[in-house]
CSV table of N, CA and C in Angstrom, one decimal:
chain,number,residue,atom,x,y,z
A,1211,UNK,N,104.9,89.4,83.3
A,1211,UNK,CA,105.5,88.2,82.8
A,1211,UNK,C,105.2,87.1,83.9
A,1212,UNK,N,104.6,85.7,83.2
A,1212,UNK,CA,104.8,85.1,84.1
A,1212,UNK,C,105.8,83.7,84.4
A,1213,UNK,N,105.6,83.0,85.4
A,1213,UNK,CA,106.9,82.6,85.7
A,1213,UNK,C,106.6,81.2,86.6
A,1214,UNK,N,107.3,80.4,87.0
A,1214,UNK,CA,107.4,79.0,87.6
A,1214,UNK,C,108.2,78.9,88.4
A,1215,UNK,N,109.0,79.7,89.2
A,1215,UNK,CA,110.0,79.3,89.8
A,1215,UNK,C,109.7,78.9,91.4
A,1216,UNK,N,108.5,79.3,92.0
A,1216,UNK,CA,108.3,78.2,93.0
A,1216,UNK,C,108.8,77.0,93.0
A,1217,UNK,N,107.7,76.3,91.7
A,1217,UNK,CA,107.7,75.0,91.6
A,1217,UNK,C,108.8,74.5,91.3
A,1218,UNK,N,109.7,75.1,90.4
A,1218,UNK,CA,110.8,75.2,89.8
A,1218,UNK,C,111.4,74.3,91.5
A,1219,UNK,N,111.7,75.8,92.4
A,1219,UNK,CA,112.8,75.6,93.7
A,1219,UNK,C,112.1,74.7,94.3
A,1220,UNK,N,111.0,74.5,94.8
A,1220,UNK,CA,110.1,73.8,95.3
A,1220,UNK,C,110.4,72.1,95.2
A,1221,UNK,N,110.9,72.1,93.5
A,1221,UNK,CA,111.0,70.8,93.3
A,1221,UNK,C,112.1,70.2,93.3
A,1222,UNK,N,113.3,71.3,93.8
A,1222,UNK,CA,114.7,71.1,94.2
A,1222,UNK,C,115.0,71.2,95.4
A,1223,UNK,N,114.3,71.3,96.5
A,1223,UNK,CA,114.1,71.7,97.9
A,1223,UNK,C,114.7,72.6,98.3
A,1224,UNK,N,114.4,73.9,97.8
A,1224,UNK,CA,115.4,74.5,98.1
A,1224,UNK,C,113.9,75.8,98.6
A,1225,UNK,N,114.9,76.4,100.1
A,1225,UNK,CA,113.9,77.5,100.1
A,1225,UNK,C,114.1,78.8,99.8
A,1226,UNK,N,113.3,79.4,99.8
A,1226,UNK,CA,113.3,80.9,99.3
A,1226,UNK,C,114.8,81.7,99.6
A,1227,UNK,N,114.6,81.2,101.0
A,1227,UNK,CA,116.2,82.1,101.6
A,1227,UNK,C,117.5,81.5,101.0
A,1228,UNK,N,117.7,80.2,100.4
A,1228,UNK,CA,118.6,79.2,99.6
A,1228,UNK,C,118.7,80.1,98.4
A,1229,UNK,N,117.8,80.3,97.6
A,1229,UNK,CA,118.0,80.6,96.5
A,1229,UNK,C,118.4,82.3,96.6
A,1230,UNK,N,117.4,83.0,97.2
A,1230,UNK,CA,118.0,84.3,97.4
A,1230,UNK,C,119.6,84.7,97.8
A,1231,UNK,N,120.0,83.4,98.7
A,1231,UNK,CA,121.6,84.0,99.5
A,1231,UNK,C,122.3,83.1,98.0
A,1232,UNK,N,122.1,82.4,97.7
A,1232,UNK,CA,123.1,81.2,96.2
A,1232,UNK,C,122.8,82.7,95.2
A,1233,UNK,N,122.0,83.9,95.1
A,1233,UNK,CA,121.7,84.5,94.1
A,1233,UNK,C,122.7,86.0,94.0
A,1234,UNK,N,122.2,86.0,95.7
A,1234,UNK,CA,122.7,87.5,95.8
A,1234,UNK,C,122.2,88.7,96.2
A,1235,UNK,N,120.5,88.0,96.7
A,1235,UNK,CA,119.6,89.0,96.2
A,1235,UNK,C,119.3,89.1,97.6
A,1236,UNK,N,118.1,89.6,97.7
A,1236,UNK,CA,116.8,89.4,99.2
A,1236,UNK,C,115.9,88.1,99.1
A,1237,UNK,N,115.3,88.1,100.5
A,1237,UNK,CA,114.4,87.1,100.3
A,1237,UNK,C,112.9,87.7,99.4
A,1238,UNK,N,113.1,89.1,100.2
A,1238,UNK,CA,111.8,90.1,99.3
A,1238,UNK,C,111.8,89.6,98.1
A,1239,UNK,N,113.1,89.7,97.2
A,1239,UNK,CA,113.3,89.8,95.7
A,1239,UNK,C,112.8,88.5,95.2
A,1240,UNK,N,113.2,87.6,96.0
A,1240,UNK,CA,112.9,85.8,95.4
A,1240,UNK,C,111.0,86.0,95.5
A,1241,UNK,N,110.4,86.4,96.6
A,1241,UNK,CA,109.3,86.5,96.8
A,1241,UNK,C,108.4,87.3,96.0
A,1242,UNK,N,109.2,88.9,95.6
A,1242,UNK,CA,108.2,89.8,94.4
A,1242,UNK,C,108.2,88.5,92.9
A,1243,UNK,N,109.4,88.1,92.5
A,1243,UNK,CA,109.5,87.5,91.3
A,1243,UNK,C,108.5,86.3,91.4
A,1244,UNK,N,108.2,84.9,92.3
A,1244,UNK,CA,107.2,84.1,92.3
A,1244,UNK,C,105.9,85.1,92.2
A,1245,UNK,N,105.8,86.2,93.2
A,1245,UNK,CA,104.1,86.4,92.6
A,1245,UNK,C,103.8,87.5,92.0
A,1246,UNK,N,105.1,87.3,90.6
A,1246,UNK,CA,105.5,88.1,89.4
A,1246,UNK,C,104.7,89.7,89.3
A,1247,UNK,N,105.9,89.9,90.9
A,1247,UNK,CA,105.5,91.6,91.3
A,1247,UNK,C,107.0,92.0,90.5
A,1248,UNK,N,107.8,91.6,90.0
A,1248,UNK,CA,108.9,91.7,90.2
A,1248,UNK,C,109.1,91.1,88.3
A,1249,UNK,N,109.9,91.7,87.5
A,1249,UNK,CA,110.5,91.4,86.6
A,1249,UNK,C,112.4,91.2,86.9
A,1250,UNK,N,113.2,90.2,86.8
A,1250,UNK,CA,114.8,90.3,86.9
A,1250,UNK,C,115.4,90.9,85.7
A,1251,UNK,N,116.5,91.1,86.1
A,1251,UNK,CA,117.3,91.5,85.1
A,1251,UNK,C,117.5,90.2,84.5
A,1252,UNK,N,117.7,90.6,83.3
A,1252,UNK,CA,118.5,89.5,82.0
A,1252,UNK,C,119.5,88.7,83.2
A,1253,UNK,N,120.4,89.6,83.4
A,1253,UNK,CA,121.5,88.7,83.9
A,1253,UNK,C,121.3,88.0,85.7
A,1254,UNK,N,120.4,88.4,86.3
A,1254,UNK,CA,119.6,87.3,87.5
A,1254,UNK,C,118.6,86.8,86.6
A,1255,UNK,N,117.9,86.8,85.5
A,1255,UNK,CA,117.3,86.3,85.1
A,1255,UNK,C,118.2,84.4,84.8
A,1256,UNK,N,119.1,85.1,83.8
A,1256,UNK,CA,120.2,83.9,83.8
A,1256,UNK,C,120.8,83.2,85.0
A,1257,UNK,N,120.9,83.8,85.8
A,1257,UNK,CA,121.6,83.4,87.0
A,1257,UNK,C,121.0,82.4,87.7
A,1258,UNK,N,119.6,82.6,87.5
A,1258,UNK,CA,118.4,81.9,88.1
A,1258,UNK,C,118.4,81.0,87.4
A,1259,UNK,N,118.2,80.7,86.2
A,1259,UNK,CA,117.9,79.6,85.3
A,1259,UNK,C,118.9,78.6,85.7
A,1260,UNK,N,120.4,78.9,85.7
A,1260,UNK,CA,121.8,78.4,85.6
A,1260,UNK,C,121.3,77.2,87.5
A,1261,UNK,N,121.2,78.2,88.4
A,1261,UNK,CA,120.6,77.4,89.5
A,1261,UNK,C,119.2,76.6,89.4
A,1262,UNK,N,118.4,76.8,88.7
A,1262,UNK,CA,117.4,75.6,88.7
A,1262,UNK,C,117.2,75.0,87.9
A,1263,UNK,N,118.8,74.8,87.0
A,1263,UNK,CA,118.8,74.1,85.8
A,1263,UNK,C,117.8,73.8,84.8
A,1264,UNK,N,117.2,75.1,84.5
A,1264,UNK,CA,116.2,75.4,83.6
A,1264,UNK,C,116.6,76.4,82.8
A,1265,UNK,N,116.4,76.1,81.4
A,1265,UNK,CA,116.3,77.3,80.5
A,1265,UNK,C,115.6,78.4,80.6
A,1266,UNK,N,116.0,79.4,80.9
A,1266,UNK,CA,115.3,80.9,80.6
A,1266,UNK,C,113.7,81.0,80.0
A,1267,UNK,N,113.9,80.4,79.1
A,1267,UNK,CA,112.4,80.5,78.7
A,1267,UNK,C,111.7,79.7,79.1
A,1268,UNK,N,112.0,78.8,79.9
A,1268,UNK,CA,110.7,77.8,80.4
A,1268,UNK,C,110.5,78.2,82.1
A,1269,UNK,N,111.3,79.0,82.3
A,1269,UNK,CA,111.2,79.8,83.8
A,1269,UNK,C,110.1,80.8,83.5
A,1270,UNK,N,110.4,81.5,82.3
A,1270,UNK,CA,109.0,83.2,82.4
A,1270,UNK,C,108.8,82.5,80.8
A,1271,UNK,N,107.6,83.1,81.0
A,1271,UNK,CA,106.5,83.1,79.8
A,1271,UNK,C,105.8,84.7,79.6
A,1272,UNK,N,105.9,84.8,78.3
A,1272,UNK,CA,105.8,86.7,78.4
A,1272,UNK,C,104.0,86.5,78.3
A,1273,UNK,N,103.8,86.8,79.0
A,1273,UNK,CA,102.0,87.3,79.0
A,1273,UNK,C,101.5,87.7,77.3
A,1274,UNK,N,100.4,87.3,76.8
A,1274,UNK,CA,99.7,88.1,75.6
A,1274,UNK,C,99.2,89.3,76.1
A,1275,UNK,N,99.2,90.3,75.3
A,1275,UNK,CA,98.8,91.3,75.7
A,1275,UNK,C,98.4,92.3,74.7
């Protein structure tokens, strides 16, 4: 899956470590998901959206396959 949330936090200034501690997670975790080593759960999936005030589906895009 892929995904935007760099640019997303990037464009909120917020850094990796900001969004990982506001989440809950690791910095690892914020870091596998940008270079979509990493799929979230539904509900960090939401979590995440809710923080970069983006809808869920404009955050990941499911790959063709």
């Amino acid at each position: 899956m892929k995904n935007c949330i760099k640019a997303l936090r990037k464009a909120r200034g917020l850094r990796q470590e900001d969004v990982a501690m506001l989440l809950g997670v690791s910095r690892q975790t914020i870091i596998a998901m940008e270079n979509d080593k990493y799929d979230p759960s539904l509900a960090l999936a939401m979590r995440l959206a809710r923080l970069l005030e983006t809808p869920v589906e404009e955050i990941f895009q499911l790959e063709e396959g």
